[in-house]
mmCIF file with all atom_site columns, C-alpha atoms in Angstrom:
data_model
loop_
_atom_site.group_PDB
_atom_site.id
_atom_site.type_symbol
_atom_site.label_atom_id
_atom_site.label_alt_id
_atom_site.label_comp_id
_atom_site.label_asym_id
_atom_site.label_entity_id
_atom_site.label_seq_id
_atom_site.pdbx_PDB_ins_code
_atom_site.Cartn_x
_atom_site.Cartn_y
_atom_site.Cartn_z
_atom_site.occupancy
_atom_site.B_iso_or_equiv
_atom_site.pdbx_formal_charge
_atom_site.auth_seq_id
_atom_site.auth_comp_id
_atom_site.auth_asym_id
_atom_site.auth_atom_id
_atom_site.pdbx_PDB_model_num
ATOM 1   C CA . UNK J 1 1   ? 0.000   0.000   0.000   1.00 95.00 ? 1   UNK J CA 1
ATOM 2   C CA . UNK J 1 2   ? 0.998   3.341   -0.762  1.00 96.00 ? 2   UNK J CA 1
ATOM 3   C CA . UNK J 1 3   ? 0.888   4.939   2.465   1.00 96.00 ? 3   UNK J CA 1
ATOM 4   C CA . UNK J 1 4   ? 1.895   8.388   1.400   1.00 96.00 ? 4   UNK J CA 1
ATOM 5   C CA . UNK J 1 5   ? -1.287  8.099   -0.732  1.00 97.00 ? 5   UNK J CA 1
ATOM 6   C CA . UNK J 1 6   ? -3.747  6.336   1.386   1.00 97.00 ? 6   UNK J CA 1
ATOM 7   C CA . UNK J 1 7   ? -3.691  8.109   5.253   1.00 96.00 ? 7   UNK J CA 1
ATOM 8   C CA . UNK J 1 8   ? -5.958  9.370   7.419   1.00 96.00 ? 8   UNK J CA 1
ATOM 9   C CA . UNK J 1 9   ? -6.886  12.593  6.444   1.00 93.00 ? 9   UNK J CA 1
ATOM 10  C CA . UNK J 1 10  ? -7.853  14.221  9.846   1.00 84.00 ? 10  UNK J CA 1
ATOM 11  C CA . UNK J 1 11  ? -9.759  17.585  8.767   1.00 80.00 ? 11  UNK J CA 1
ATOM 12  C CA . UNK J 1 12  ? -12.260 15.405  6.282   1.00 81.00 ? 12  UNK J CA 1
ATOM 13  C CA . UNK J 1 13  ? -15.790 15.571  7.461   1.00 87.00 ? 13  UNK J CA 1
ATOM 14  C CA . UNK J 1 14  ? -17.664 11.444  7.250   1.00 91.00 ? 14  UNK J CA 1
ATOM 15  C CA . UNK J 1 15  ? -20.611 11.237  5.808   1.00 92.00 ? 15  UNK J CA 1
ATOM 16  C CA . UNK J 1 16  ? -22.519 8.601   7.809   1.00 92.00 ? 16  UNK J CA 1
ATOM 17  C CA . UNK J 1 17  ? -22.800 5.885   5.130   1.00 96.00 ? 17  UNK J CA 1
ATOM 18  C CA . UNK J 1 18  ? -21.097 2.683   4.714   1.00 98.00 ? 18  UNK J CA 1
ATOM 19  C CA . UNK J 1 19  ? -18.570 1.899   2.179   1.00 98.00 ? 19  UNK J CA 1
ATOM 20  C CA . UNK J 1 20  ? -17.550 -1.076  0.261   1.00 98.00 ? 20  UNK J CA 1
ATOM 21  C CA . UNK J 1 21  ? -15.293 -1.473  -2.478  1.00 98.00 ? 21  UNK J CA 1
ATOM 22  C CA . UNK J 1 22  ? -15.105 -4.770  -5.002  1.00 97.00 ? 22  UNK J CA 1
ATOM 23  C CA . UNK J 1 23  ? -16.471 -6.179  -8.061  1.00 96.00 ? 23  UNK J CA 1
ATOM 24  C CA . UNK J 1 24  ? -20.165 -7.327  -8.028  1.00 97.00 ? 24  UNK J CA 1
ATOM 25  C CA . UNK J 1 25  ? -19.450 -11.164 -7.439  1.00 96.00 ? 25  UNK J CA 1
ATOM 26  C CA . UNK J 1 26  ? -20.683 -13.779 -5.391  1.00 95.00 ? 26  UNK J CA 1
ATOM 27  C CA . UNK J 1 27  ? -17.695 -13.874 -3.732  1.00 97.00 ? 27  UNK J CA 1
ATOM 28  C CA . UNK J 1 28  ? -17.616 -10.297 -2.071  1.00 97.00 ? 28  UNK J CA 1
ATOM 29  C CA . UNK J 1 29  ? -21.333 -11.694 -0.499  1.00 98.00 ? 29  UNK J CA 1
ATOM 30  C CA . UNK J 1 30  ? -23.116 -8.328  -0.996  1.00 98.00 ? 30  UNK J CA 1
ATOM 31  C CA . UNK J 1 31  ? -25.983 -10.345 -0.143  1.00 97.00 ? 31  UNK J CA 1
ATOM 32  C CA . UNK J 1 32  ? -24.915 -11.187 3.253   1.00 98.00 ? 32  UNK J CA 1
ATOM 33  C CA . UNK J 1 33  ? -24.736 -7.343  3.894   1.00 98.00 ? 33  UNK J CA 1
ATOM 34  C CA . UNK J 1 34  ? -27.714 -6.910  2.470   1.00 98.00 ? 34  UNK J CA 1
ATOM 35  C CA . UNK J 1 35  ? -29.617 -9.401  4.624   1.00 98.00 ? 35  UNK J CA 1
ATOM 36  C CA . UNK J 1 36  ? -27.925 -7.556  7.859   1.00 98.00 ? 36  UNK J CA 1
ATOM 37  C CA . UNK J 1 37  ? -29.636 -4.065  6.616   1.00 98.00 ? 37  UNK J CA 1
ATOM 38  C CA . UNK J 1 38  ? -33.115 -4.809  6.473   1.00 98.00 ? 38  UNK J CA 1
ATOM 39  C CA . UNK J 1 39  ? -34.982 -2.993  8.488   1.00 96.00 ? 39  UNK J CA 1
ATOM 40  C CA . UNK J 1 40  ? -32.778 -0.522  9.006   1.00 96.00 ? 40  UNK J CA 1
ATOM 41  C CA . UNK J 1 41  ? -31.957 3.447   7.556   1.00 96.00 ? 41  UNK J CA 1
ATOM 42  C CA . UNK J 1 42  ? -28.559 2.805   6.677   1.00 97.00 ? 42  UNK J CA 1
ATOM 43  C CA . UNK J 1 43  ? -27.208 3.621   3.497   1.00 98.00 ? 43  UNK J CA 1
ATOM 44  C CA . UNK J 1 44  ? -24.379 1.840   1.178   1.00 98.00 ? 44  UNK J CA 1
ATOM 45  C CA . UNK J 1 45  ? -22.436 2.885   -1.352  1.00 98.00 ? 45  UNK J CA 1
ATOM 46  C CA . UNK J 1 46  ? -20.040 0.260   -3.294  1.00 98.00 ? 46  UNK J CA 1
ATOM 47  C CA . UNK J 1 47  ? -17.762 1.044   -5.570  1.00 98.00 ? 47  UNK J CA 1
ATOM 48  C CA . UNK J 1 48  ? -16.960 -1.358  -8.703  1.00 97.00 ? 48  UNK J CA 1
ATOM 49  C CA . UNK J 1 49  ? -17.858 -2.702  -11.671 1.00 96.00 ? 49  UNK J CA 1
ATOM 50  C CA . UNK J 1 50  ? -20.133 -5.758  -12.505 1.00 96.00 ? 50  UNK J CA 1
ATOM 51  C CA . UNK J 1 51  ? -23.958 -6.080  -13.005 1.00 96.00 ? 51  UNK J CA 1
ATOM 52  C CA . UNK J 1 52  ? -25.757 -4.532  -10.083 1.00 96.00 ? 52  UNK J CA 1
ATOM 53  C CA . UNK J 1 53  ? -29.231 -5.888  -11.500 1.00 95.00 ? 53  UNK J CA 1
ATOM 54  C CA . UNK J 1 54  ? -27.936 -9.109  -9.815  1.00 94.00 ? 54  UNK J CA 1
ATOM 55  C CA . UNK J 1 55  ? -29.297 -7.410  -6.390  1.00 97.00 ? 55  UNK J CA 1
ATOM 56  C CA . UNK J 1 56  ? -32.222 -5.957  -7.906  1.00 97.00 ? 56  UNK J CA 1
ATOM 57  C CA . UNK J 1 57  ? -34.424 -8.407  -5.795  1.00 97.00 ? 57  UNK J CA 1
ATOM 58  C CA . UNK J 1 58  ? -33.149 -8.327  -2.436  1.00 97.00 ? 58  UNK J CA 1
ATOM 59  C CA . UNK J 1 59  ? -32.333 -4.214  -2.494  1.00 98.00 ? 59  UNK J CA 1
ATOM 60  C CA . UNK J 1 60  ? -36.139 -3.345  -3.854  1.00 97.00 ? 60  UNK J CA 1
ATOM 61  C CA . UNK J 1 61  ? -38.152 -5.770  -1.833  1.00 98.00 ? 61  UNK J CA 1
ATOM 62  C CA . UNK J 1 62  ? -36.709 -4.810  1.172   1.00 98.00 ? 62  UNK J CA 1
ATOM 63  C CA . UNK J 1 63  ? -36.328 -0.753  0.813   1.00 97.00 ? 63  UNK J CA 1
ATOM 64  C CA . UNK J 1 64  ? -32.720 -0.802  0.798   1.00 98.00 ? 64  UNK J CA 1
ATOM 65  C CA . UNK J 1 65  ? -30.497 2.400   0.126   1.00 98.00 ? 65  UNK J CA 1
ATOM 66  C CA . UNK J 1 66  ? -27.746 1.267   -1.637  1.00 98.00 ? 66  UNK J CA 1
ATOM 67  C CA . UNK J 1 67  ? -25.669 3.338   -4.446  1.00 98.00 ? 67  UNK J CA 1
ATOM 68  C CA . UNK J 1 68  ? -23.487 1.507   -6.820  1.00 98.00 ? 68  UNK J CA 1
ATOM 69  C CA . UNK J 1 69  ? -21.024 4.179   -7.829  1.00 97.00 ? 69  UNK J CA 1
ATOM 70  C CA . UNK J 1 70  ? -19.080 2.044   -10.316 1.00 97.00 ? 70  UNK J CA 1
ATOM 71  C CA . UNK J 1 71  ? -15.564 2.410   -11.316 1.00 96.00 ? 71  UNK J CA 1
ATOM 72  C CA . UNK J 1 72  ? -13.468 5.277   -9.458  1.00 96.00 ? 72  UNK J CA 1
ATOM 73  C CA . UNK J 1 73  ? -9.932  6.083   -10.183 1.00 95.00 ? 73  UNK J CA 1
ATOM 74  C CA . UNK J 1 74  ? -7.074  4.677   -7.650  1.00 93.00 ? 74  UNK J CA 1
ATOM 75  C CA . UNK J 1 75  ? -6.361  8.085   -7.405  1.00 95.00 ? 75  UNK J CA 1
ATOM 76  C CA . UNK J 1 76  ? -9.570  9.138   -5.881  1.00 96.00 ? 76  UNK J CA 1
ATOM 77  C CA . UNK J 1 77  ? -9.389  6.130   -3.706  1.00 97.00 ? 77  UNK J CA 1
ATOM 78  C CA . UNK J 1 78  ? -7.723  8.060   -1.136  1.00 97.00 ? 78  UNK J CA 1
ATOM 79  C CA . UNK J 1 79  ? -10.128 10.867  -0.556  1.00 97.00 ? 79  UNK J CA 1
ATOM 80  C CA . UNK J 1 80  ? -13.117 8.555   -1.121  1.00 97.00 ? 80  UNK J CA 1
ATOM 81  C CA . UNK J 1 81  ? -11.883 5.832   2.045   1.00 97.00 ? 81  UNK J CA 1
ATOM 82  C CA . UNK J 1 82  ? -11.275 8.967   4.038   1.00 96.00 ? 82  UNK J CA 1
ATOM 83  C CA . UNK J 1 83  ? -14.995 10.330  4.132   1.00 96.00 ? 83  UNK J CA 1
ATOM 84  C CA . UNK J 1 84  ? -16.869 7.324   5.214   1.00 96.00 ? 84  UNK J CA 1
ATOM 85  C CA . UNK J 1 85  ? -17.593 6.660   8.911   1.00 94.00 ? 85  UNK J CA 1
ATOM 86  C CA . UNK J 1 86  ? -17.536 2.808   7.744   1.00 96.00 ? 86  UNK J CA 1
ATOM 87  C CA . UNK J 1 87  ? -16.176 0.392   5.374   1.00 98.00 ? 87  UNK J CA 1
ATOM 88  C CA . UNK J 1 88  ? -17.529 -3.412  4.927   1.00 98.00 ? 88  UNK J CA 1
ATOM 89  C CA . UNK J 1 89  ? -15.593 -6.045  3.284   1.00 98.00 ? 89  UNK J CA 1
ATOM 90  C CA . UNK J 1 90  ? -18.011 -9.288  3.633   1.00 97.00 ? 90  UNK J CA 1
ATOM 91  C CA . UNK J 1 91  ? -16.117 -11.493 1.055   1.00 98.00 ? 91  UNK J CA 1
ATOM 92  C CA . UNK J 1 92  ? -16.216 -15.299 1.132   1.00 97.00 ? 92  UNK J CA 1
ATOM 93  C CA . UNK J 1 93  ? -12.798 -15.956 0.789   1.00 97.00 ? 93  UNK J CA 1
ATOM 94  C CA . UNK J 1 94  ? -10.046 -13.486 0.180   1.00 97.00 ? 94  UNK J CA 1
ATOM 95  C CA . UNK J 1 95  ? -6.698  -13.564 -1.477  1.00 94.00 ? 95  UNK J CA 1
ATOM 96  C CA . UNK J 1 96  ? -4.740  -10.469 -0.232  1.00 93.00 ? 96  UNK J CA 1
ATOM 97  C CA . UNK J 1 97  ? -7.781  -7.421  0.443   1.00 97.00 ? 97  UNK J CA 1
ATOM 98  C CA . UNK J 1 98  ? -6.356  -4.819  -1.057  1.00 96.00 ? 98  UNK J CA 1
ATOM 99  C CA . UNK J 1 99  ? -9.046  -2.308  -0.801  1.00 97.00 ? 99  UNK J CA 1
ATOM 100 C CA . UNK J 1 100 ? -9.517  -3.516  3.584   1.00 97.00 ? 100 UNK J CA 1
ATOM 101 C CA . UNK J 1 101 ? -5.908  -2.626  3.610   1.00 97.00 ? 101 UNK J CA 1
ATOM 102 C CA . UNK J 1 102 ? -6.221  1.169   1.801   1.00 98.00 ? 102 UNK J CA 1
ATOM 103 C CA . UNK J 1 103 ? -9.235  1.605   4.127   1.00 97.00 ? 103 UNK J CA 1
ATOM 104 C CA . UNK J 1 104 ? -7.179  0.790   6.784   1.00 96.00 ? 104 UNK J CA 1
ATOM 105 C CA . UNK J 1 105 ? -4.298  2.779   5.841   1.00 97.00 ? 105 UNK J CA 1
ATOM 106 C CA . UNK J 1 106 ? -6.890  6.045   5.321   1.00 97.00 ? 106 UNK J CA 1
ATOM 107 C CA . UNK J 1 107 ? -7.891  4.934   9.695   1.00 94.00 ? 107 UNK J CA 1
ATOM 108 C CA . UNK J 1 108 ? -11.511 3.953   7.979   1.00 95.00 ? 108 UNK J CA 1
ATOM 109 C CA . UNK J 1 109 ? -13.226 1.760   10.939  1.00 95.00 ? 109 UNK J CA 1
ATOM 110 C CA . UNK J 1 110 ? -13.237 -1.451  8.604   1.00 97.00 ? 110 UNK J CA 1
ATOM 111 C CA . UNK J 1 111 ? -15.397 -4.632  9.077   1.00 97.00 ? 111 UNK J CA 1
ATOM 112 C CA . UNK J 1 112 ? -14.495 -8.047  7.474   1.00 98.00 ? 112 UNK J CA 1
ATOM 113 C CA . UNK J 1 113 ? -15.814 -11.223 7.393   1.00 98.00 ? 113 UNK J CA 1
ATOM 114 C CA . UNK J 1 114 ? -13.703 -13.926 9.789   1.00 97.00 ? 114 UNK J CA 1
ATOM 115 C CA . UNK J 1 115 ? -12.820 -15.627 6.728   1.00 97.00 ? 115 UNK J CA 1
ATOM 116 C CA . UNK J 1 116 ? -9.802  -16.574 4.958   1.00 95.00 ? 116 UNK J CA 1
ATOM 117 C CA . UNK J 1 117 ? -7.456  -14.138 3.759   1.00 95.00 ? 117 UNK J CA 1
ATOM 118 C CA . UNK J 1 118 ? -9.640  -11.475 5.820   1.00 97.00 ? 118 UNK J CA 1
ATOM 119 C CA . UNK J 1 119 ? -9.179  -12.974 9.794   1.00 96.00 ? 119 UNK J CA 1
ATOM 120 C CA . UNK J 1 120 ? -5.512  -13.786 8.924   1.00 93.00 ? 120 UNK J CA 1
ATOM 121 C CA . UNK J 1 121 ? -4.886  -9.958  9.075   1.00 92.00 ? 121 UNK J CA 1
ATOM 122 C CA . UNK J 1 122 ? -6.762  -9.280  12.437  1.00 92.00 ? 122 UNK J CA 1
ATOM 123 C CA . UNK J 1 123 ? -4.552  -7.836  14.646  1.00 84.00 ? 123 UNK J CA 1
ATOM 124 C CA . UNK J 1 124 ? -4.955  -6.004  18.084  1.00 76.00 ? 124 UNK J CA 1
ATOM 125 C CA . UNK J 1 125 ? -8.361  -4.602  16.856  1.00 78.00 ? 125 UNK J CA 1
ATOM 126 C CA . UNK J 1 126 ? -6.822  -3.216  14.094  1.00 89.00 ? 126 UNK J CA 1
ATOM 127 C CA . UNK J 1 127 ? -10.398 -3.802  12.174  1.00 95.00 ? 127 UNK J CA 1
ATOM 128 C CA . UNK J 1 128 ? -13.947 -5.434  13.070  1.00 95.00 ? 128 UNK J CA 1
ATOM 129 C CA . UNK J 1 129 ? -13.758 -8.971  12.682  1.00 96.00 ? 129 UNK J CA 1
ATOM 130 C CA . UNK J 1 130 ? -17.384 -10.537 12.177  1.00 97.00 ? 130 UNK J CA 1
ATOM 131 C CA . UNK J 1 131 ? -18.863 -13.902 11.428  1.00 97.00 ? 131 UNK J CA 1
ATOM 132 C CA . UNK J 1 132 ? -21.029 -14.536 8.051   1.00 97.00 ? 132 UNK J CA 1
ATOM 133 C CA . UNK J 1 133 ? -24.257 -14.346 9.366   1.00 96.00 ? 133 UNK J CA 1
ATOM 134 C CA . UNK J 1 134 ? -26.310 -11.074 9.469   1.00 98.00 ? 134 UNK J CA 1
ATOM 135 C CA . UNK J 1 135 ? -26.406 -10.531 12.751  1.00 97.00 ? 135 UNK J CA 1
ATOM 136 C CA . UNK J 1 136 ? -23.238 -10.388 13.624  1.00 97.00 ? 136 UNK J CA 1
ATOM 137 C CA . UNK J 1 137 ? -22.432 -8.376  10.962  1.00 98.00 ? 137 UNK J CA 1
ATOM 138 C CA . UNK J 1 138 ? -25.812 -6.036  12.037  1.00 98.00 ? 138 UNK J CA 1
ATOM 139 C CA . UNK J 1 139 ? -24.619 -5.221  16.036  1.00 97.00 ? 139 UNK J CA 1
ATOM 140 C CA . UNK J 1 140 ? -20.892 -4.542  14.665  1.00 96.00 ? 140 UNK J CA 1
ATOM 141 C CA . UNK J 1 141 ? -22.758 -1.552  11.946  1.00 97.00 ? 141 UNK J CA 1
ATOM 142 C CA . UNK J 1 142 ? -24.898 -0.495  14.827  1.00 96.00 ? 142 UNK J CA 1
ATOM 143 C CA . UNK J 1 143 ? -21.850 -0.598  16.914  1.00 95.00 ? 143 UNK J CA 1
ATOM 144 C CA . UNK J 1 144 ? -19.672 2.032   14.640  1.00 94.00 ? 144 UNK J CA 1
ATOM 145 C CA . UNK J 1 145 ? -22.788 3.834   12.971  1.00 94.00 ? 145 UNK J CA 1
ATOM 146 C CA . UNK J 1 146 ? -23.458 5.213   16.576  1.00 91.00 ? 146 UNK J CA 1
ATOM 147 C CA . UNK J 1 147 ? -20.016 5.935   17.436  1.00 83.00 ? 147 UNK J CA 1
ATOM 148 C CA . UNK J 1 148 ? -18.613 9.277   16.635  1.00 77.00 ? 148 UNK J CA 1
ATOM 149 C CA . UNK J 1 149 ? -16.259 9.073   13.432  1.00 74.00 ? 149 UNK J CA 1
ATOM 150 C CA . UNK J 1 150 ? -13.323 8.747   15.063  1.00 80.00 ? 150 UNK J CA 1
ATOM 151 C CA . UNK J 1 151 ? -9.823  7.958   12.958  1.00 84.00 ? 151 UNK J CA 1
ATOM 152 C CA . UNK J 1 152 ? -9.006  4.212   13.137  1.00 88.00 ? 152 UNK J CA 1
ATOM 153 C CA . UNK J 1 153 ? -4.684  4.853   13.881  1.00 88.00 ? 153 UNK J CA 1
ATOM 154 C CA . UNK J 1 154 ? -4.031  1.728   15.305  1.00 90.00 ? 154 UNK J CA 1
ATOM 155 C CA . UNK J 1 155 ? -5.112  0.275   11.439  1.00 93.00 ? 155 UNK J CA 1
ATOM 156 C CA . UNK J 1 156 ? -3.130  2.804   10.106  1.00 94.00 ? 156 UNK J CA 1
ATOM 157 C CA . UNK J 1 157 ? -0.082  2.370   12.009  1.00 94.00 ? 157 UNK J CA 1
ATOM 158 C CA . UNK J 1 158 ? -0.462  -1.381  11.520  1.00 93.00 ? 158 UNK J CA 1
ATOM 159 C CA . UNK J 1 159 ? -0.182  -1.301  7.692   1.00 95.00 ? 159 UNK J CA 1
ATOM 160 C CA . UNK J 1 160 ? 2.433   1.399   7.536   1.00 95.00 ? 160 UNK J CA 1
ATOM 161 C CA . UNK J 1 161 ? 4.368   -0.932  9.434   1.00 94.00 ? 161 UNK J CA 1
ATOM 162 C CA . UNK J 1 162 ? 3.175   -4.009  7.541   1.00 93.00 ? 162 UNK J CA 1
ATOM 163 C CA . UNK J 1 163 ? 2.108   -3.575  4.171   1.00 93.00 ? 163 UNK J CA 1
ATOM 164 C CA . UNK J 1 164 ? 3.990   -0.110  3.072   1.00 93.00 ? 164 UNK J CA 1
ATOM 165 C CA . UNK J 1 165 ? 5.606   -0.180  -0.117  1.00 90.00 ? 165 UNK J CA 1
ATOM 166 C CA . UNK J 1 166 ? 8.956   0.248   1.763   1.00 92.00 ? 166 UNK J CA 1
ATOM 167 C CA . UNK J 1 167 ? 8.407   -2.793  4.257   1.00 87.00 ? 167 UNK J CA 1
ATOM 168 C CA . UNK J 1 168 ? 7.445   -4.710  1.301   1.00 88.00 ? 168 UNK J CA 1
ATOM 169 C CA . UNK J 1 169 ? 10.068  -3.888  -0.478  1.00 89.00 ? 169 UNK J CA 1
ATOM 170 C CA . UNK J 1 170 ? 12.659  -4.498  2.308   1.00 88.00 ? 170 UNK J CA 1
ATOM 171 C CA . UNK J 1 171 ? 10.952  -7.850  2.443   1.00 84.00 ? 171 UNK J CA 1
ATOM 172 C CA . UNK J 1 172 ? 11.379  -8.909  -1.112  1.00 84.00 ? 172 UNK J CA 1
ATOM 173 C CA . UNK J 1 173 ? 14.757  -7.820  -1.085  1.00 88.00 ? 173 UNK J CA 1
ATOM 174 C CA . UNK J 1 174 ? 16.171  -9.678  1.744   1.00 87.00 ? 174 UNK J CA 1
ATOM 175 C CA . UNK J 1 175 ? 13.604  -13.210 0.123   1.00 85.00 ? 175 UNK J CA 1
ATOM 176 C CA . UNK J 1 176 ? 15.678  -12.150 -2.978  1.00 85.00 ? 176 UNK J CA 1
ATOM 177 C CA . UNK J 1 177 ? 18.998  -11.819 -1.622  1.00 88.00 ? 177 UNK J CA 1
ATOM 178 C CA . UNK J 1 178 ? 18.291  -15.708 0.312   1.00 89.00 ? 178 UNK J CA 1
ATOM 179 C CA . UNK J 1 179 ? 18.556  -17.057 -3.086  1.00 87.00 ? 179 UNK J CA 1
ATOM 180 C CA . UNK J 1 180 ? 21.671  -15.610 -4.901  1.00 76.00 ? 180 UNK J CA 1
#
């Protein structure tokens, strides 16, 4: 991660929706966050590309807000992290989360899915680590939708120190240097 690009940017107001960020695929299990907003006035916005027709059903028979934004820049990424009160990763499975770890990076109070690839970076409450099942996902919204929109730092600090180009970097050059 890029961490002179993606940081908590202290002076930027949060609007009070939740965030997500990933293709429109079963595997990010929009439906799962779906299911934990009914009945409630929350609002989502998700950013990326895919059909969003596919949750046509679920979003209009239950009065659901939710935005799909499509495609933004990696650019804009940065700002776009840094005004949300909350971002929601509820994938499956996960290979490396790139977009938990830029939320994280920006201090965004993050919520995954105690899944693969997801639970394996939970840390000292560096995130919100939930179980697949509505509910649990539905007390841990409630939970940060309610607090004030305080900066995540300890999520920050842990992928400056973690996932940082530089610490990468360092990494791949000492794996390299084992070898030759």
């Amino acid at each position: 991660i890029d961490v002179n690009k993606f940081y908590p940017i202290n002076s930027m107001k949060k609007i009070n929706k939740i965030l997500c960020v990933g293709r429109l695929t079963q595997q990010k299990n929009y439906e799962l966050l779906f299911k934990s907003l009914i009945g409630s006035n929350y609002e989502v916005d998700i950013i990326g590309h895919g059909d969003p027709k596919l949750y046509n059903q679920i979003i209009n028979s239950n009065n659901l807000k939710v935005n799909f934004l499509g495609n933004i820049s990696n650019q804009d990424l940065p700002k776009v992290y840094n005004s949300y009160k909350v971002y929601i990763l509820c994938s499956l499975y996960e290979g490396h989360p790139k977009s938990l770890l830029e939320a994280m990076s920006c201090g965004v109070n993050c919520i995954g899915t105690n899944v693969e690839g997801i639970a394996d970076l939970y840390e000292n409450n560096n995130f919100h680590l939930v179980e697949l099942n509505p509910k649990s996902l539905r007390e841990k919204i409630n939970f940060l939708m309610q607090k004030d929109s305080s900066i995540n730092l300890e999520a920050s600090k842990y992928i400056k120190n973690n996932f940082s180009i530089q610490v990468i970097k360092k990494k791949y050059i000492r794996l390299y240097n084992q070898f030759n």
